[in-house]
Amino acid sequence: MNQFNGVYKGKTVLVTGHTGFKGSWLAIWLTALGAKVVGYALDPYSDRSNYCASHLKERLFADERGDVRDSARLEEVIAKYKPSMIFHLAAQALVRTSYEYPKMTYETNLMGSLNILEAVRKFDFIKQVIMITSDKCYENVEQIWGYRETDRMGGYDPYSSSKGCAELMISSWRNSFFNPKDYAKHGKAVASVRAGNVIGGGDWSDNRLIPDCIRAIEAGKDIEIRSPQATRPWEHVMEPLSGYLKVGEKLVEDPVTYSTSFNFGPKIEANRTVWEVVQKCVAYYGKGKVVDVSAPGAVHENTLLSLDVTKAYRMLDQWHAKLSFDEAIEFTVDWYKEALNGKDMWDYCVKQIQAHDEKA
């Protein structure tokens, strides 16, 4: 696979959270690009996850278990493998879970990120760092236009605010310790990246729309939707990951210019309601029944959120989302249908990555 000017071939790259949904896809992509991928994460959430289904453990350069909150263990792994680049994805990634476990959410999303940045300060061999946060890092005022990278950080719920705090911390560490103006002295390039609601094969988390749909369909149960009119910028996992990888490429080529933050979102037409997403999922799957179970006393979740991706388009070789809304759903449903047949999903994931790359 020849992409991103070949900067990843032979490069030792640490991916935190590689047993998770986005992390597993990124680890597969990097490995296919010829990188020596070192994974650092907790055990996978499910034995049906993309990590397990693709037999990723057998294909990585190294597969280490550890918690990003454990700075000693994290630094032990980093010292052992000496990665020159880090993609930090390990996180508590669910809004509803953050209401149940707010302290753990903050410890993981804020202090875990701090441990990464402090390791970057400590080890000279780390040169490029891509910190993955979330579109929910922004102070959401339910505006109809997309949030830009310069908009105010915030967050109503513990998850969203933890990501806003992480972004403020990343900015502070970049200014204080990795300032692009002083790159010749410290030799570090740090970027943060933010994406909208990501879908794709291999996500089996609880309280996540597509996994809940697939579980209900396979069990012959109704698909219960609690926020049918909530609108999100739905994008297939390969869209933001292609952006993250492009940022990594640019940090190698021009670390001063690209030590900044970037949004990655879908085409405007992919801003759809939860109800539309589920109906489309059912249509592609070929079965399933959707019911509205929204309740007035439910915990708060924002109903409107979108990102302005102009900066990524202008600075990252006209990066843009390649898949239409329908294609994103189709790619996702096809993965689950294939995986539920018990197949090794490595080749299928690589096939989808190549199909994405071939699109204009």
Tab-separated table of N, CA and C in Angstrom, residues 8-94:
chain	number	residue	atom	x	y	z
A	8	TYR	N	5.489	6.288	6.611
A	8	TYR	CA	5.277	5.322	7.689
A	8	TYR	C	6.056	4.022	7.501
A	9	LYS	N	6.555	3.781	6.317
A	9	LYS	CA	7.258	2.531	6.046
A	9	LYS	C	8.514	2.423	6.912
A	10	GLY	N	8.567	1.392	7.737
A	10	GLY	CA	9.705	1.158	8.615
A	10	GLY	C	9.719	1.986	9.876
A	11	LYS	N	8.765	2.907	10.032
A	11	LYS	CA	8.726	3.779	11.207
A	11	LYS	C	8.094	3.047	12.391
A	12	THR	N	8.690	3.183	13.577
A	12	THR	CA	8.111	2.613	14.796
A	12	THR	C	7.089	3.595	15.351
A	13	VAL	N	5.841	3.161	15.419
A	13	VAL	CA	4.734	4.028	15.803
A	13	VAL	C	3.982	3.408	16.977
A	14	LEU	N	3.806	4.172	18.039
A	14	LEU	CA	2.998	3.742	19.177
A	14	LEU	C	1.557	4.180	18.964
A	15	VAL	N	0.625	3.239	19.083
A	15	VAL	CA	-0.804	3.544	19.015
A	15	VAL	C	-1.415	3.163	20.354
A	16	THR	N	-1.851	4.146	21.116
A	16	THR	CA	-2.556	3.832	22.361
A	16	THR	C	-4.031	3.582	22.032
A	17	GLY	N	-4.625	2.646	22.754
A	17	GLY	CA	-6.025	2.319	22.482
A	17	GLY	C	-6.209	1.478	21.250
A	18	HIS	N	-5.202	0.678	20.882
A	18	HIS	CA	-5.271	-0.086	19.634
A	18	HIS	C	-6.252	-1.249	19.692
A	19	THR	N	-6.710	-1.627	20.870
A	19	THR	CA	-7.726	-2.683	20.969
A	19	THR	C	-9.130	-2.125	20.806
A	20	GLY	N	-9.250	-0.808	20.778
A	20	GLY	CA	-10.551	-0.169	20.600
A	20	GLY	C	-10.954	-0.080	19.146
A	21	PHE	N	-12.091	0.515	18.906
A	21	PHE	CA	-12.659	0.591	17.557
A	21	PHE	C	-11.759	1.378	16.604
A	22	LYS	N	-11.588	2.676	16.847
A	22	LYS	CA	-10.770	3.493	15.949
A	22	LYS	C	-9.308	3.071	15.989
A	23	GLY	N	-8.825	2.725	17.185
A	23	GLY	CA	-7.425	2.344	17.322
A	23	GLY	C	-7.069	1.107	16.525
A	24	SER	N	-7.987	0.136	16.486
A	24	SER	CA	-7.708	-1.091	15.735
A	24	SER	C	-7.638	-0.810	14.240
A	25	TRP	N	-8.544	0.014	13.734
A	25	TRP	CA	-8.506	0.378	12.316
A	25	TRP	C	-7.214	1.127	11.988
A	26	LEU	N	-6.800	2.032	12.862
A	26	LEU	CA	-5.567	2.769	12.620
A	26	LEU	C	-4.358	1.840	12.631
A	27	ALA	N	-4.333	0.891	13.579
A	27	ALA	CA	-3.219	-0.057	13.664
A	27	ALA	C	-3.145	-0.930	12.407
A	28	ILE	N	-4.302	-1.339	11.891
A	28	ILE	CA	-4.336	-2.121	10.650
A	28	ILE	C	-3.786	-1.290	9.495
A	29	TRP	N	-4.239	-0.065	9.379
A	29	TRP	CA	-3.818	0.804	8.282
A	29	TRP	C	-2.317	1.058	8.341
A	30	LEU	N	-1.806	1.402	9.520
A	30	LEU	CA	-0.380	1.657	9.677
A	30	LEU	C	0.456	0.420	9.352
A	31	THR	N	-0.008	-0.739	9.809
A	31	THR	CA	0.711	-1.985	9.531
A	31	THR	C	0.740	-2.257	8.030
A	32	ALA	N	-0.397	-2.023	7.365
A	32	ALA	CA	-0.461	-2.214	5.916
A	32	ALA	C	0.465	-1.248	5.183
A	33	LEU	N	0.741	-0.101	5.800
A	33	LEU	CA	1.646	0.888	5.221
A	33	LEU	C	3.115	0.560	5.491
A	34	GLY	N	3.358	-0.494	6.264
A	34	GLY	CA	4.726	-0.908	6.536
A	34	GLY	C	5.314	-0.389	7.823
A	35	ALA	N	4.493	0.222	8.684
A	35	ALA	CA	4.981	0.713	9.971
A	35	ALA	C	5.169	-0.435	10.956
A	36	LYS	N	6.074	-0.235	11.901
A	36	LYS	CA	6.237	-1.154	13.024
A	36	LYS	C	5.337	-0.642	14.147
A	37	VAL	N	4.154	-1.206	14.248
A	37	VAL	CA	3.147	-0.690	15.169
A	37	VAL	C	3.276	-1.349	16.533
A	38	VAL	N	3.434	-0.511	17.548
A	38	VAL	CA	3.430	-0.950	18.940
A	38	VAL	C	2.099	-0.529	19.545
A	39	GLY	N	1.296	-1.502	19.955
A	39	GLY	CA	0.010	-1.193	20.561
A	39	GLY	C	0.103	-1.170	22.073
A	40	TYR	N	-0.573	-0.201	22.684
A	40	TYR	CA	-0.621	-0.096	24.150
A	40	TYR	C	-2.067	0.174	24.537
A	41	ALA	N	-2.683	-0.768	25.234
A	41	ALA	CA	-4.108	-0.625	25.540
A	41	ALA	C	-4.538	-1.630	26.595
A	42	LEU	N	-5.769	-1.466	27.056
A	42	LEU	CA	-6.418	-2.464	27.889
A	42	LEU	C	-6.888	-3.615	27.004
A	43	ASP	N	-7.387	-4.675	27.622
A	43	ASP	CA	-7.941	-5.782	26.847
A	43	ASP	C	-9.109	-5.289	25.990
A	44	PRO	N	-9.357	-5.923	24.863
A	44	PRO	CA	-10.484	-5.508	24.014
A	44	PRO	C	-11.809	-5.643	24.746
A	45	TYR	N	-12.735	-4.774	24.383
A	45	TYR	CA	-14.046	-4.747	25.044
A	45	TYR	C	-14.835	-6.026	24.783
A	46	SER	N	-14.699	-6.568	23.586
A	46	SER	CA	-15.476	-7.736	23.179
A	46	SER	C	-14.607	-8.662	22.345
A	47	ASP	N	-14.866	-9.961	22.425
A	47	ASP	CA	-14.111	-10.895	21.587
A	47	ASP	C	-14.591	-10.864	20.135
A	48	ARG	N	-15.581	-10.014	19.852
A	48	ARG	CA	-16.044	-9.817	18.475
A	48	ARG	C	-15.527	-8.501	17.890
A	49	SER	N	-14.718	-7.787	18.662
A	49	SER	CA	-14.216	-6.481	18.230
A	49	SER	C	-13.373	-6.601	16.976
A	50	ASN	N	-13.131	-5.483	16.336
A	50	ASN	CA	-12.286	-5.475	15.147
A	50	ASN	C	-10.884	-5.982	15.473
A	51	TYR	N	-10.387	-5.641	16.650
A	51	TYR	CA	-9.068	-6.116	17.082
A	51	TYR	C	-9.019	-7.641	17.068
A	52	CYS	N	-10.048	-8.272	17.609
A	52	CYS	CA	-10.087	-9.739	17.661
A	52	CYS	C	-10.424	-10.334	16.297
A	53	ALA	N	-11.406	-9.755	15.631
A	53	ALA	CA	-11.863	-10.307	14.352
A	53	ALA	C	-10.777	-10.260	13.286
A	54	SER	N	-9.889	-9.277	13.372
A	54	SER	CA	-8.815	-9.151	12.388
A	54	SER	C	-7.520	-9.828	12.842
A	55	HIS	N	-7.565	-10.473	14.008
A	55	HIS	CA	-6.378	-11.149	14.559
A	55	HIS	C	-5.187	-10.190	14.571
A	56	LEU	N	-5.446	-8.992	15.072
A	56	LEU	CA	-4.444	-7.927	15.025
A	56	LEU	C	-3.207	-8.256	15.852
A	57	LYS	N	-3.411	-8.943	16.973
A	57	LYS	CA	-2.285	-9.279	17.842
A	57	LYS	C	-1.171	-9.996	17.087
A	58	GLU	N	-1.558	-10.843	16.149
A	58	GLU	CA	-0.578	-11.643	15.405
A	58	GLU	C	0.170	-10.830	14.349
A	59	ARG	N	-0.299	-9.625	14.084
A	59	ARG	CA	0.253	-8.862	12.968
A	59	ARG	C	0.994	-7.600	13.392
A	60	LEU	N	0.938	-7.279	14.672
A	60	LEU	CA	1.615	-6.084	15.158
A	60	LEU	C	3.078	-6.357	15.448
A	61	PHE	N	3.879	-5.313	15.440
A	61	PHE	CA	5.275	-5.406	15.854
A	61	PHE	C	5.346	-5.752	17.332
A	62	ALA	N	4.449	-5.162	18.129
A	62	ALA	CA	4.371	-5.458	19.566
A	62	ALA	C	2.975	-5.143	20.059
A	63	ASP	N	2.493	-5.929	20.995
A	63	ASP	CA	1.134	-5.774	21.535
A	63	ASP	C	1.232	-5.785	23.056
A	64	GLU	N	1.153	-4.612	23.663
A	64	GLU	CA	1.353	-4.468	25.100
A	64	GLU	C	0.054	-4.051	25.791
A	65	ARG	N	-0.141	-4.608	26.989
A	65	ARG	CA	-1.293	-4.235	27.794
A	65	ARG	C	-0.888	-3.193	28.829
A	66	GLY	N	-1.749	-2.214	29.026
A	66	GLY	CA	-1.475	-1.185	30.010
A	66	GLY	C	-2.541	-0.111	29.974
A	67	ASP	N	-2.619	0.651	31.029
A	67	ASP	CA	-3.578	1.735	31.188
A	67	ASP	C	-2.839	3.059	31.015
A	68	VAL	N	-3.396	3.980	30.256
A	68	VAL	CA	-2.719	5.269	30.067
A	68	VAL	C	-2.652	6.061	31.363
A	69	ARG	N	-3.446	5.684	32.355
A	69	ARG	CA	-3.354	6.345	33.657
A	69	ARG	C	-2.129	5.890	34.437
A	70	ASP	N	-1.543	4.788	34.020
A	70	ASP	CA	-0.368	4.225	34.675
A	70	ASP	C	0.885	4.753	33.975
A	71	SER	N	1.404	5.870	34.445
A	71	SER	CA	2.524	6.516	33.762
A	71	SER	C	3.787	5.660	33.782
A	72	ALA	N	3.996	4.916	34.863
A	72	ALA	CA	5.193	4.077	34.954
A	72	ALA	C	5.169	2.976	33.898
A	73	ARG	N	4.039	2.309	33.753
A	73	ARG	CA	3.906	1.253	32.757
A	73	ARG	C	4.006	1.824	31.347
A	74	LEU	N	3.358	2.948	31.121
A	74	LEU	CA	3.403	3.597	29.812
A	74	LEU	C	4.842	3.928	29.426
A	75	GLU	N	5.579	4.519	30.340
A	75	GLU	CA	6.953	4.899	30.045
A	75	GLU	C	7.857	3.682	29.889
A	76	GLU	N	7.552	2.605	30.584
A	76	GLU	CA	8.305	1.363	30.426
A	76	GLU	C	8.196	0.844	28.994
A	77	VAL	N	6.977	0.851	28.455
A	77	VAL	CA	6.754	0.378	27.092
A	77	VAL	C	7.416	1.314	26.080
A	78	ILE	N	7.275	2.603	26.293
A	78	ILE	CA	7.877	3.570	25.376
A	78	ILE	C	9.407	3.424	25.364
A	79	ALA	N	9.993	3.272	26.541
A	79	ALA	CA	11.454	3.121	26.626
A	79	ALA	C	11.925	1.837	25.941
A	80	LYS	N	11.098	0.808	25.984
A	80	LYS	CA	11.463	-0.483	25.404
A	80	LYS	C	11.498	-0.431	23.879
A	81	TYR	N	10.498	0.202	23.262
A	81	TYR	CA	10.370	0.141	21.805
A	81	TYR	C	10.840	1.408	21.082
A	82	LYS	N	10.965	2.506	21.812
A	82	LYS	CA	11.479	3.769	21.266
A	82	LYS	C	10.740	4.230	19.993
A	83	PRO	N	9.444	4.429	20.076
A	83	PRO	CA	8.705	4.924	18.904
A	83	PRO	C	9.080	6.370	18.598
A	84	SER	N	9.162	6.693	17.321
A	84	SER	CA	9.422	8.081	16.931
A	84	SER	C	8.120	8.869	16.787
A	85	MET	N	6.995	8.153	16.687
A	85	MET	CA	5.692	8.800	16.524
A	85	MET	C	4.670	8.136	17.428
A	86	ILE	N	3.743	8.939	17.943
A	86	ILE	CA	2.657	8.421	18.786
A	86	ILE	C	1.319	8.909	18.246
A	87	PHE	N	0.373	7.996	18.118
A	87	PHE	CA	-1.043	8.329	17.927
A	87	PHE	C	-1.745	7.966	19.232
A	88	HIS	N	-2.259	8.963	19.928
A	88	HIS	CA	-2.889	8.717	21.231
A	88	HIS	C	-4.411	8.693	21.081
A	89	LEU	N	-4.970	7.469	21.116
A	89	LEU	CA	-6.419	7.298	21.000
A	89	LEU	C	-7.069	6.744	22.267
A	90	ALA	N	-6.295	6.219	23.202
A	90	ALA	CA	-6.876	5.586	24.386
A	90	ALA	C	-7.742	6.584	25.144
A	91	ALA	N	-8.982	6.190	25.442
A	91	ALA	CA	-9.916	7.123	26.064
A	91	ALA	C	-11.134	6.388	26.612
A	92	GLN	N	-11.844	7.071	27.495
A	92	GLN	CA	-13.212	6.674	27.839
A	92	GLN	C	-14.072	7.478	26.889
A	93	ALA	N	-14.712	6.812	25.947
A	93	ALA	CA	-15.247	7.508	24.772
A	93	ALA	C	-16.766	7.657	24.737
A	94	LEU	N	-17.469	7.386	25.824
A	94	LEU	CA	-18.929	7.385	25.780
A	94	LEU	C	-19.530	8.439	26.714
